[in-house]
PDB file of C-alpha atoms in Angstrom:
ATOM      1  CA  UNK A   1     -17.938 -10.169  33.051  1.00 44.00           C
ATOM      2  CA  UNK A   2     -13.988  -8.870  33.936  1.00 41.00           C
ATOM      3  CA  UNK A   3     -12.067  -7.806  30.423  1.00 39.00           C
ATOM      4  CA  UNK A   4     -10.038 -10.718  31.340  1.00 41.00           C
ATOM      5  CA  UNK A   5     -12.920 -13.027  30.942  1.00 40.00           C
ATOM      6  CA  UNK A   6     -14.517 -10.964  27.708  1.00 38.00           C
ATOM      7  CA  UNK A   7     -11.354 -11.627  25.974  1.00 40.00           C
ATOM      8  CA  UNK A   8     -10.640 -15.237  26.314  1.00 38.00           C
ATOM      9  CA  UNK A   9     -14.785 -15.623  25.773  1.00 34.00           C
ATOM     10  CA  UNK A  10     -13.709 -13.538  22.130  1.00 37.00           C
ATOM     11  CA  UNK A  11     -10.585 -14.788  21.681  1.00 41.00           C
ATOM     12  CA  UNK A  12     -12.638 -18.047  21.399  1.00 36.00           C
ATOM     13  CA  UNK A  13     -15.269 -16.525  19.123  1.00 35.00           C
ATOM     14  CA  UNK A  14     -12.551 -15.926  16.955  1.00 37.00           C
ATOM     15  CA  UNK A  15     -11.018 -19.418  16.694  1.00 36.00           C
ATOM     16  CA  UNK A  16     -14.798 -20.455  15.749  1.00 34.00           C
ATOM     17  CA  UNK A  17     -14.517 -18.653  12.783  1.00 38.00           C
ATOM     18  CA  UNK A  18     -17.640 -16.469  14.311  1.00 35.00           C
ATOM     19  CA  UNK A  19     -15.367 -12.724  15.185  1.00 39.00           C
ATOM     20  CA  UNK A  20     -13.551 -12.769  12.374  1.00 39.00           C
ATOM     21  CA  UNK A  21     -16.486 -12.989  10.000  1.00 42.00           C
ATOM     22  CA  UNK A  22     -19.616 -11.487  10.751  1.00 38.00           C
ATOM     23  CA  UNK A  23     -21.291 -13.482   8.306  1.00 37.00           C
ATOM     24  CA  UNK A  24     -21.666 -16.402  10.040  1.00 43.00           C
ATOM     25  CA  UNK A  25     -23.498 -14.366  12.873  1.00 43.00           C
ATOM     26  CA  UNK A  26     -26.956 -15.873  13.383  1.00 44.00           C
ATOM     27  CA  UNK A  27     -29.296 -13.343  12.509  1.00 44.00           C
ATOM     28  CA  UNK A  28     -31.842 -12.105  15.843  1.00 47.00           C
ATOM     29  CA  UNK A  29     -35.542 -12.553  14.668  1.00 48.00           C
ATOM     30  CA  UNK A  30     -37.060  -9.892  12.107  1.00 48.00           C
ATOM     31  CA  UNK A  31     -33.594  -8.800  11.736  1.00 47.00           C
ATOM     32  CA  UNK A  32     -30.561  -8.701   8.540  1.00 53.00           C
ATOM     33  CA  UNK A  33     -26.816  -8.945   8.292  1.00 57.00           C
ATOM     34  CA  UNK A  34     -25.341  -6.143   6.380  1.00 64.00           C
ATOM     35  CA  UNK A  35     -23.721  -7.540   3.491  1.00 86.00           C
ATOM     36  CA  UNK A  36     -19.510  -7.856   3.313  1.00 90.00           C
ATOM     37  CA  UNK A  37     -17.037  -8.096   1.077  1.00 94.00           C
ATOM     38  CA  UNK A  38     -13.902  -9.581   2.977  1.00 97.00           C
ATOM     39  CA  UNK A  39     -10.038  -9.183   1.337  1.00 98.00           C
ATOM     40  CA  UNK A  40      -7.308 -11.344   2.635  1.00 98.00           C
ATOM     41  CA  UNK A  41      -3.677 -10.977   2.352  1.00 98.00           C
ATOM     42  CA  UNK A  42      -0.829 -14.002   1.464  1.00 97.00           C
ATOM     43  CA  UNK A  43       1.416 -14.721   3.838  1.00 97.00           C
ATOM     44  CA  UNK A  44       4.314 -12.747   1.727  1.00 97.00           C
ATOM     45  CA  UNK A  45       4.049  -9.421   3.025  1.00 97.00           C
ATOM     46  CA  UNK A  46       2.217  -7.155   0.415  1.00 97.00           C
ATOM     47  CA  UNK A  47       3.947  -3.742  -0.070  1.00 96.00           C
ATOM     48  CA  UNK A  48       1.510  -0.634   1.156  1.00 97.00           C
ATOM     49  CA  UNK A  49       2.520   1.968  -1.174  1.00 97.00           C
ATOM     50  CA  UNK A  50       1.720   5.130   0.109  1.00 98.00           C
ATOM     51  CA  UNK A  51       1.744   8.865  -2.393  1.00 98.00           C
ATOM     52  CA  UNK A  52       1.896  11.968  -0.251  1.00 98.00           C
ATOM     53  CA  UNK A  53       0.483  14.619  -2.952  1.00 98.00           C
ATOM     54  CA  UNK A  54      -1.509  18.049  -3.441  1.00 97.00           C
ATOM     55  CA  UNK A  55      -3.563  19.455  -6.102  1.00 97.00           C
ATOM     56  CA  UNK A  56      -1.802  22.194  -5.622  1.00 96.00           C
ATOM     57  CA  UNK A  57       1.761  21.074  -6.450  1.00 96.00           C
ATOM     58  CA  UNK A  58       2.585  20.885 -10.265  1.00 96.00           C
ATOM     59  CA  UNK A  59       5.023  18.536  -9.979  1.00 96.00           C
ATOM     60  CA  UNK A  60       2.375  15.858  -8.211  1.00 97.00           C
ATOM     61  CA  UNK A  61       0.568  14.819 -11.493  1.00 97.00           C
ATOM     62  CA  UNK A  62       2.845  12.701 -12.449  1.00 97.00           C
ATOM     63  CA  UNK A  63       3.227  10.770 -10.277  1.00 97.00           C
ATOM     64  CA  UNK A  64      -0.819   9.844  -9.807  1.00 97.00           C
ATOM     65  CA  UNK A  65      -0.785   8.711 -13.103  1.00 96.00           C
ATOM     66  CA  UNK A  66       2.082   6.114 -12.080  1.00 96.00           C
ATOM     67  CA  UNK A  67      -0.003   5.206  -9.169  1.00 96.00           C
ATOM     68  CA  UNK A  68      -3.359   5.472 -11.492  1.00 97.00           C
ATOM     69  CA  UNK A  69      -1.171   3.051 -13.906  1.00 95.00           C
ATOM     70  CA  UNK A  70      -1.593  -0.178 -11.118  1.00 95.00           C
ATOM     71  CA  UNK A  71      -5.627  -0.143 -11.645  1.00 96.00           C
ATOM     72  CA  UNK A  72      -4.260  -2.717 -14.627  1.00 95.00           C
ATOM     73  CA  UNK A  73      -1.606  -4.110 -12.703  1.00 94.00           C
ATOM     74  CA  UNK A  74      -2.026  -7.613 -12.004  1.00 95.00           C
ATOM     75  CA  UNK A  75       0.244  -6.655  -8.915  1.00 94.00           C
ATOM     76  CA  UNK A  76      -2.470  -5.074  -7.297  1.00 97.00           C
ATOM     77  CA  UNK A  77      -4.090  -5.956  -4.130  1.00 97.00           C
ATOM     78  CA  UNK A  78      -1.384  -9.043  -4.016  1.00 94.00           C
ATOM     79  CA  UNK A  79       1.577  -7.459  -4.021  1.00 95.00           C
ATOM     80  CA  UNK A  80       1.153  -3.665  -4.190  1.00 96.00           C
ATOM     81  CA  UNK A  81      -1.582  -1.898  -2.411  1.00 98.00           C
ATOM     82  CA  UNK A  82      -1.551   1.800  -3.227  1.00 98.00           C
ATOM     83  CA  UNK A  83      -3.158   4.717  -1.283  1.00 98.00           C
ATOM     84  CA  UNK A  84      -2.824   8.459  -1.941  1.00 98.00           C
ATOM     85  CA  UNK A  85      -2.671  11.105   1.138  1.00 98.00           C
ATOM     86  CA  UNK A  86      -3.412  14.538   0.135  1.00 98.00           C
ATOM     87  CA  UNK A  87      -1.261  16.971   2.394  1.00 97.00           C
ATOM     88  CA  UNK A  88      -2.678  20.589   3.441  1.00 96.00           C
ATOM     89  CA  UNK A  89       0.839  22.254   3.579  1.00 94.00           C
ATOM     90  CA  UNK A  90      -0.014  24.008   0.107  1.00 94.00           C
ATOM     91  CA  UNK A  91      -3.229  24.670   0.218  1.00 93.00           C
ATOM     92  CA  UNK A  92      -2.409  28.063   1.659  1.00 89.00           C
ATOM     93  CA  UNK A  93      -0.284  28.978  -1.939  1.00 87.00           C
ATOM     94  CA  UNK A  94      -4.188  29.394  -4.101  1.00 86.00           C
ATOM     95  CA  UNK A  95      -5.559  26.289  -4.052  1.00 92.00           C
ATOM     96  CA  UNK A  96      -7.283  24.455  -1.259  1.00 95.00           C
ATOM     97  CA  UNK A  97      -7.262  20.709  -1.998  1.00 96.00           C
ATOM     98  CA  UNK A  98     -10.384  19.014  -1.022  1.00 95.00           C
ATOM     99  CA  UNK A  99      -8.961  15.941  -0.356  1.00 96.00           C
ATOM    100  CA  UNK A 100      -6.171  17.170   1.951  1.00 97.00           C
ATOM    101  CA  UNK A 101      -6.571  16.894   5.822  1.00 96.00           C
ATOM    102  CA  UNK A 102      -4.245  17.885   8.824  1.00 97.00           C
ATOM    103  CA  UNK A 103      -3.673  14.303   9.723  1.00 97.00           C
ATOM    104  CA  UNK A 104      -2.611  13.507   6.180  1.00 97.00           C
ATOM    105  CA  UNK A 105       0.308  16.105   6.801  1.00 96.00           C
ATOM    106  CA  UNK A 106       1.275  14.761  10.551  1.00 95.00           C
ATOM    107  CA  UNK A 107       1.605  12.025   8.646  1.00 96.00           C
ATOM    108  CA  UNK A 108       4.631  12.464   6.460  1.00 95.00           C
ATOM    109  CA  UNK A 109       6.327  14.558   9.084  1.00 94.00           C
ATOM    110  CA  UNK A 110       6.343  11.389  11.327  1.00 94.00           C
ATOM    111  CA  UNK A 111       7.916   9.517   8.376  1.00 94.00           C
ATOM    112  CA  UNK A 112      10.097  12.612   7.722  1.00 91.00           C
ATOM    113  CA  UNK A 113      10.934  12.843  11.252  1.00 91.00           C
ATOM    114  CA  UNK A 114      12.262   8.902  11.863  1.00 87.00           C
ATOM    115  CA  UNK A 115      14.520   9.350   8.603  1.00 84.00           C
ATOM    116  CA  UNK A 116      16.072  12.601   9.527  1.00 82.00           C
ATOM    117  CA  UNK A 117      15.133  14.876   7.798  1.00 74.00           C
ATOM    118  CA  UNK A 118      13.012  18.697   8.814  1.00 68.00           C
ATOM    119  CA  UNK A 119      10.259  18.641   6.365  1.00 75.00           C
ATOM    120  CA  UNK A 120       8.419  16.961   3.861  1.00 86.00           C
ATOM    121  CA  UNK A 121       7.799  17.820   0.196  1.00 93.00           C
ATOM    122  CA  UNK A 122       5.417  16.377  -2.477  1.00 96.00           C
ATOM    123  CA  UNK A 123       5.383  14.270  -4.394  1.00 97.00           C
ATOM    124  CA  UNK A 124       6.700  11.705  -2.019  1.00 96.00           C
ATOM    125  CA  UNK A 125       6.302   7.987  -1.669  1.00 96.00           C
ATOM    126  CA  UNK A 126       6.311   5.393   0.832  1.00 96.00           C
ATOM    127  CA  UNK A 127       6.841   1.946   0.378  1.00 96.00           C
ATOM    128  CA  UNK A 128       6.564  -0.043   3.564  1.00 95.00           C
ATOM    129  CA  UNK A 129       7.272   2.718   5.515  1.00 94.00           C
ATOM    130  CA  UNK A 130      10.748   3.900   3.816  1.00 93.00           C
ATOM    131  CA  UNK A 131      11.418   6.407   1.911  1.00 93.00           C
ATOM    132  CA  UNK A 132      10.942   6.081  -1.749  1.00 94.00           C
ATOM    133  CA  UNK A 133      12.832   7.738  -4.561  1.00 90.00           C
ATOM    134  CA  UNK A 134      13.437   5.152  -6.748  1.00 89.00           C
ATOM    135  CA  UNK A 135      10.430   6.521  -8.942  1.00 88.00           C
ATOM    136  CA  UNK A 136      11.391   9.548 -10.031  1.00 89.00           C
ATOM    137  CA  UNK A 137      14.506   7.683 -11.946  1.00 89.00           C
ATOM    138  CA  UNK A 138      11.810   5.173 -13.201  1.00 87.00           C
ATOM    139  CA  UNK A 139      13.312   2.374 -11.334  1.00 87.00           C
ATOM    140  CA  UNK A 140      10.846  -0.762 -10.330  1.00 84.00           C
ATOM    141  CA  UNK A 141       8.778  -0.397  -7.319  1.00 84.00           C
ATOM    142  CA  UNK A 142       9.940  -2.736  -4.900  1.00 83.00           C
ATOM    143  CA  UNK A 143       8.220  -6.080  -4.023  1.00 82.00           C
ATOM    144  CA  UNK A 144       9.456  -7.511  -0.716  1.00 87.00           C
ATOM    145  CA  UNK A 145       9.643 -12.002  -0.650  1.00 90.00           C
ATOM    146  CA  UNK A 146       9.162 -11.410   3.427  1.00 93.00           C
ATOM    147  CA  UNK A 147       7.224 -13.891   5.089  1.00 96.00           C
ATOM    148  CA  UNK A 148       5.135 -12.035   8.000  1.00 97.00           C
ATOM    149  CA  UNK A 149       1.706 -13.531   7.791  1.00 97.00           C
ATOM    150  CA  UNK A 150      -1.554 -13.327   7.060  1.00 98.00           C
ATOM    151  CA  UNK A 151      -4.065 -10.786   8.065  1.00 98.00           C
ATOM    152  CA  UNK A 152      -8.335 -11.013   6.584  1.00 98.00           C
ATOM    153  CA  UNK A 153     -10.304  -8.009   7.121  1.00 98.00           C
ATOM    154  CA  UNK A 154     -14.419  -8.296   6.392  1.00 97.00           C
ATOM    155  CA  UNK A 155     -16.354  -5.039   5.884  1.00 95.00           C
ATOM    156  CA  UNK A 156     -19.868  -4.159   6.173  1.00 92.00           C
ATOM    157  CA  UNK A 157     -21.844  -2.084   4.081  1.00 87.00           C
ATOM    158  CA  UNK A 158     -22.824  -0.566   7.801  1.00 88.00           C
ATOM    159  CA  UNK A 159     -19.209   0.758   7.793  1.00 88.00           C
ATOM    160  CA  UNK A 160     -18.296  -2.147  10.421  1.00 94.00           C
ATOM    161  CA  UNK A 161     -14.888  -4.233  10.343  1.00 97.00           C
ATOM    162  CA  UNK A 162     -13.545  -6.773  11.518  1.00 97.00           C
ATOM    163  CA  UNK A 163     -10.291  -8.343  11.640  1.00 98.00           C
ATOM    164  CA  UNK A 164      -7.885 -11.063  12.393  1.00 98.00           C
ATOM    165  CA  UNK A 165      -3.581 -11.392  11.917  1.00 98.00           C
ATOM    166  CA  UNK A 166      -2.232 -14.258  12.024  1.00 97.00           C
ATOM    167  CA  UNK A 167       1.610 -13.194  12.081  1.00 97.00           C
ATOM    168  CA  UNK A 168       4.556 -15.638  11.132  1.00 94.00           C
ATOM    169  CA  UNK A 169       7.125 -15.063  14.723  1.00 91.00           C
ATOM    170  CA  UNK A 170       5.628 -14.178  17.484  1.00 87.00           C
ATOM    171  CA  UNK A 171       5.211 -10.073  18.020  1.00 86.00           C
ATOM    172  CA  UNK A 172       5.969  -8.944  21.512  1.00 81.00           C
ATOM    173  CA  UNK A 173       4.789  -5.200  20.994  1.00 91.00           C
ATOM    174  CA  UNK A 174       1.203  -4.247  20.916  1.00 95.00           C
ATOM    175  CA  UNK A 175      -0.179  -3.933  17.476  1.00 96.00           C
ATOM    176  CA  UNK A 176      -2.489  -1.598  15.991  1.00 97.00           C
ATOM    177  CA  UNK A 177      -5.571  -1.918  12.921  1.00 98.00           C
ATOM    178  CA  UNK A 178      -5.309   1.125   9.947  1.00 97.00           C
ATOM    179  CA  UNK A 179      -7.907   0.928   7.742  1.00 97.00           C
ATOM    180  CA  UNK A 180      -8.595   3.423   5.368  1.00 96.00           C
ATOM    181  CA  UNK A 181     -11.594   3.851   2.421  1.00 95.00           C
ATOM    182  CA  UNK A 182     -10.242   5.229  -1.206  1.00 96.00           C
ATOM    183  CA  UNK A 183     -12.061   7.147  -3.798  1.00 96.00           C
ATOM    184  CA  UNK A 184     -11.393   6.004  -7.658  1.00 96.00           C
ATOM    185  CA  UNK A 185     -12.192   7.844 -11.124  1.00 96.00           C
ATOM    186  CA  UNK A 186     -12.052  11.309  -8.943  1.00 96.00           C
ATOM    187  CA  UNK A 187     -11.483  14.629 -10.581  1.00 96.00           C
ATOM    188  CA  UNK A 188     -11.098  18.224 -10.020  1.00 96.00           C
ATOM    189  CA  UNK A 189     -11.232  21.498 -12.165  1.00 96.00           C
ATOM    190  CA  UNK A 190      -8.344  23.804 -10.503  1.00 96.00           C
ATOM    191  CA  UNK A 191      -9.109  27.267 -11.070  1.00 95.00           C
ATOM    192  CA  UNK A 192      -5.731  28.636  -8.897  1.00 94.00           C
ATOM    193  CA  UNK A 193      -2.361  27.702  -7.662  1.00 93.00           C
ATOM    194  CA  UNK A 194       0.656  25.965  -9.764  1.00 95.00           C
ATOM    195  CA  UNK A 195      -2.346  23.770 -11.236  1.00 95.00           C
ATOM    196  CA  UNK A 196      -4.767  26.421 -12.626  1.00 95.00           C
ATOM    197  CA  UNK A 197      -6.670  25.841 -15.461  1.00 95.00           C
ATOM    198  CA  UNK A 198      -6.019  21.649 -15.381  1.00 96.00           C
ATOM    199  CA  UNK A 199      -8.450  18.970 -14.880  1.00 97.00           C
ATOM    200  CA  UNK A 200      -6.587  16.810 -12.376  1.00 97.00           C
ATOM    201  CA  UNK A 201      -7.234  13.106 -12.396  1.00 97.00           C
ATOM    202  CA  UNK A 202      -6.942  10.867  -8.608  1.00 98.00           C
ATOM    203  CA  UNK A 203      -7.095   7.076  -7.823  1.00 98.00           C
ATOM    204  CA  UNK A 204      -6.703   5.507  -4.489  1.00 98.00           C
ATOM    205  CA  UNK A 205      -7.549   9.015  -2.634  1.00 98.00           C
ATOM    206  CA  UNK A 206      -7.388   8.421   0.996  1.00 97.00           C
ATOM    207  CA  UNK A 207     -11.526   9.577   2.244  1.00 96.00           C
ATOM    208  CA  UNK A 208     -11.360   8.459   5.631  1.00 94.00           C
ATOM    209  CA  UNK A 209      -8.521   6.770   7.630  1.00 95.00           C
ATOM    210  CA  UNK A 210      -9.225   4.853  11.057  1.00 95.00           C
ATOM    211  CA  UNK A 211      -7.217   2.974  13.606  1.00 95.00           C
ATOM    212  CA  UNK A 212      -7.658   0.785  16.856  1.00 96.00           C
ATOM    213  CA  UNK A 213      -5.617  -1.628  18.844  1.00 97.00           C
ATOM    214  CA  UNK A 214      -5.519  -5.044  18.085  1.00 97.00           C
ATOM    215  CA  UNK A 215      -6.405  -7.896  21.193  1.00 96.00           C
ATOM    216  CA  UNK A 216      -3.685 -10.852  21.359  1.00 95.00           C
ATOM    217  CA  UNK A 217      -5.710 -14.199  21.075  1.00 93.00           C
ATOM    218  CA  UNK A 218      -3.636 -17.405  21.346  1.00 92.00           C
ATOM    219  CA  UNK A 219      -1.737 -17.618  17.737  1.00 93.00           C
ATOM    220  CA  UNK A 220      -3.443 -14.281  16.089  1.00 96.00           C
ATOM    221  CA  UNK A 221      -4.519 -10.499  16.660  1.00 97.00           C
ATOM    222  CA  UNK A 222      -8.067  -9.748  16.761  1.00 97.00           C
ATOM    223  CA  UNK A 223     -10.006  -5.962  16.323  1.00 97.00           C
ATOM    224  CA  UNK A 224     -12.983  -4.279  15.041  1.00 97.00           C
ATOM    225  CA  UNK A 225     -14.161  -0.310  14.722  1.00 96.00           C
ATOM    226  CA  UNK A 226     -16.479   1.241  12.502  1.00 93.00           C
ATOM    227  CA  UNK A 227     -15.861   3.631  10.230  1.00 88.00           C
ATOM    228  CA  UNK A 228     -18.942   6.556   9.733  1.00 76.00           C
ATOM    229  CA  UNK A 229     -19.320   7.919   5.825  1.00 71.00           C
ATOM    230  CA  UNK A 230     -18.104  11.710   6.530  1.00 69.00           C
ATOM    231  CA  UNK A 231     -16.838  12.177   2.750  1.00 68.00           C
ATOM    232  CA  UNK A 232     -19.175  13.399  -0.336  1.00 70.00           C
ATOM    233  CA  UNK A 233     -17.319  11.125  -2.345  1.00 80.00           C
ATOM    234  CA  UNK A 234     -18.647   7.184  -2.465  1.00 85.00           C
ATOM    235  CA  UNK A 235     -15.761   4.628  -1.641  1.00 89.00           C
ATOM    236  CA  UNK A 236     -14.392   2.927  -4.559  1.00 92.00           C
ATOM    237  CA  UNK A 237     -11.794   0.615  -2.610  1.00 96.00           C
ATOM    238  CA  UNK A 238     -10.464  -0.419   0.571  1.00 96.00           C
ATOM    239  CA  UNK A 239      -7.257  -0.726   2.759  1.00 98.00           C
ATOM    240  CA  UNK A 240      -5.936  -1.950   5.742  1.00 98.00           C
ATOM    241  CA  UNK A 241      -2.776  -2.633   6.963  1.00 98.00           C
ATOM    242  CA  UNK A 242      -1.646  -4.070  10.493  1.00 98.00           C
ATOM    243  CA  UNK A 243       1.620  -1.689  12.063  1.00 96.00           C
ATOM    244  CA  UNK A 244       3.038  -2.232  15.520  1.00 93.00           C
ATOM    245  CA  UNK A 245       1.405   0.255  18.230  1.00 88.00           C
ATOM    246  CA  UNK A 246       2.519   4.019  17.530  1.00 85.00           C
ATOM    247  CA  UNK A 247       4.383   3.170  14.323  1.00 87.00           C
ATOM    248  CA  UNK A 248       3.091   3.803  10.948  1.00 91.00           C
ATOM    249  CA  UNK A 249       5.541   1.524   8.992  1.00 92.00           C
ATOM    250  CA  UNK A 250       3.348  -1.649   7.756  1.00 96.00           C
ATOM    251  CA  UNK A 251       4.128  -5.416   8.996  1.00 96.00           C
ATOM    252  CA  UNK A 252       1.300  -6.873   6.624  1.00 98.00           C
ATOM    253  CA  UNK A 253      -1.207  -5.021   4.316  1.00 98.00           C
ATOM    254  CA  UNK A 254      -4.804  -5.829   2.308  1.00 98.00           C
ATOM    255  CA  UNK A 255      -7.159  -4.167   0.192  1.00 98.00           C
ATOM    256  CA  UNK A 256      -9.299  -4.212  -3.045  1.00 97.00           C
ATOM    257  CA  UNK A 257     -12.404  -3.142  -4.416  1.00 96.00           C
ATOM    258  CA  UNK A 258     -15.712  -2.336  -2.854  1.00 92.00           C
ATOM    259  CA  UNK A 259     -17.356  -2.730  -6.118  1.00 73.00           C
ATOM    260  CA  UNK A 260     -16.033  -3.032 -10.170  1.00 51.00           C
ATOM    261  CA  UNK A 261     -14.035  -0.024 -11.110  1.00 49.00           C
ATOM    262  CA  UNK A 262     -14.602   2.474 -13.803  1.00 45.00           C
ATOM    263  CA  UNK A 263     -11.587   1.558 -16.773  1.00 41.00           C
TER     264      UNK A 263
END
C-alpha cells in the first residue's frame, strides 16, 4: 500500500469515528483494549499557560502557588490549561532540580529568542505563546474569545494517543501534536541553593513532553505517538496542545485529569 493510499484509507478511519477513538476498535480474539480517558477542547481557543521555574530560584515559589491556585478554578481545563517547565540553567548554583531537563530550557530561549530578547529568567510565564508579565502586578490572566476549533485527544493507559483537530479556517502550514503528562501534589525537601531548608510544593510539573506531525484529512488533522513512562513520578494530568510545524505558540489546547486529584 503507497502512503498516498494509507492516508486516504486513515483519513477515512477517522471520519468513521474508528482513528480518533480507539475505543471503538474491535477487540482481536483473547485480546483487551487498554482503557482511555479522552479530553476535548471548545471551539474557543483555551489559553495554554505555560510557568518556566526552578527549585532553585527563590523568587519561583510564588508563582506555583498562583498556578497551584487553578486546581479550584472552575477555569480549568476550559479555559486555562496550566503546565510547569522546570529549567536546568540553575541547577549548577547548589541545587539540582529533579524536574528540570535540557529541553525544558531550549524551550524558553526559543520563546526568548522570537521576542527579542538574549536570555531567559525565572519565573516566567507564557500564555499562548507571548510573553506574560501581567502576573507579577496581579493583573487577570488573560482568556482569549478566539474561535480556532476543536481538537479531542484519547489516551491509553498503554501510554498510546490519539488525536483529531478540527480547525475553524483552513491552515495552510503543516501542523504539529504536543502532548505532555503532569505530576500533581509533588514535593521536594531542598537542602542547598537560594531554597535551602524549604519544602517546595509543584502542580502541573511537566514529566514527559512528546510531539509528532499531524496528517491533513479532508476538514481535520489527524496523529498518534506513544508516550513510554520514563519518570518516577505517576501522572496526575494531561496536556496537549496543537501548534503549527516548528512553532511552539498554541492554536488550540486540552487537558485534565488522569484520575481525581489530591485537595
Amino acid at each position: 500500500m503507497t502512503k498516498a493510499t494509507w492516508t486516504k484509507f486513515f483519513g477515512a478511519l477517522v471520519l468513521l469515528g474508528f482513528a480518533s477513538d480507539p475505543m471503538n476498535a474491535e477487540p482481536r480474539p483473547g485480546s483487551t483494549i487498554p482503557a482511555t480517558t479522552t479530553f476535548e477542547s471548545g471551539d474557543t481557543q483555551s489559553s495554554l499557560i505555560e510557568l518556566f521555574t526552578s527549585e532553585g530560584c527563590s523568587s519561583c515559589p510564588p508563582a506555583e502557588k498562583w498556578l497551584s491556585a487553578l486546581k479550584s478554578s472552575s477555569d480549568l481545563w476550559k479555559k486555562a490549561v496550566p503546565v510547569a517547565f522546570h529549567v536546568d540553567y540553575w541547577d549548577h548554583l547548589g541545587w539540582r532540580d529533579r524536574f528540570a531537563k535540557p529541553e525544558f530550557t531550549s524551550r524558553q530561549q526559543r520563546y526568548a529568542a522570537a521576542w527579542g530578547g538574549d536570555s531567559g529568567y525565572t519565573p516566567s510565564f507564557v500564555v499562548n505563546g507571548k510573553e506574560w508579565r501581567g502576573w507579577f502586578g496581579g493583573n487577570a490572566m488573560p482568556i482569549t474569545s478566539t474561535k480556532v476549533g476543536v481538537l479531542r485527544v484519547a489516551v491509553g493507559d498503554d501510554g498510546k494517543v490519539s488525536a483529531t483537530f478540527a480547525p475553524d479556517t483552513m491552515q495552510a502550514r503543516p501542523l504539529a501534536l504536543n502532548v505532555a503528562l503532569l505530576g500533581n501534589d509533588l514535593e521536594s525537601d531542598v537542602k542547598r541553593g537560594e531554597n535551602s531548608g524549604r519544602k517546595l510544593r509543584h502542580d502541573f510539573v511537566v514529566l514527559q513532553l512528546a510531539k509528532t506531525d499531524l496528517i491533513a484529512s479532508g476538514d481535520r488533522w489527524i496523529g498518534s505517538l506513544s508516550i513510554p513512562k520514563q519518570n518516577a513520578e505517576k501522572p496526575r494530568a494531561f496536556a496537549a496542545w496543537v501548534s503549527e510545524e516548528d512553532v511552539d505558540s498554541p492554536l488550540q489546547a486540552t487537558g485534565g485529569w488522569l484520575n481525581s486529584p489530591a485537595r
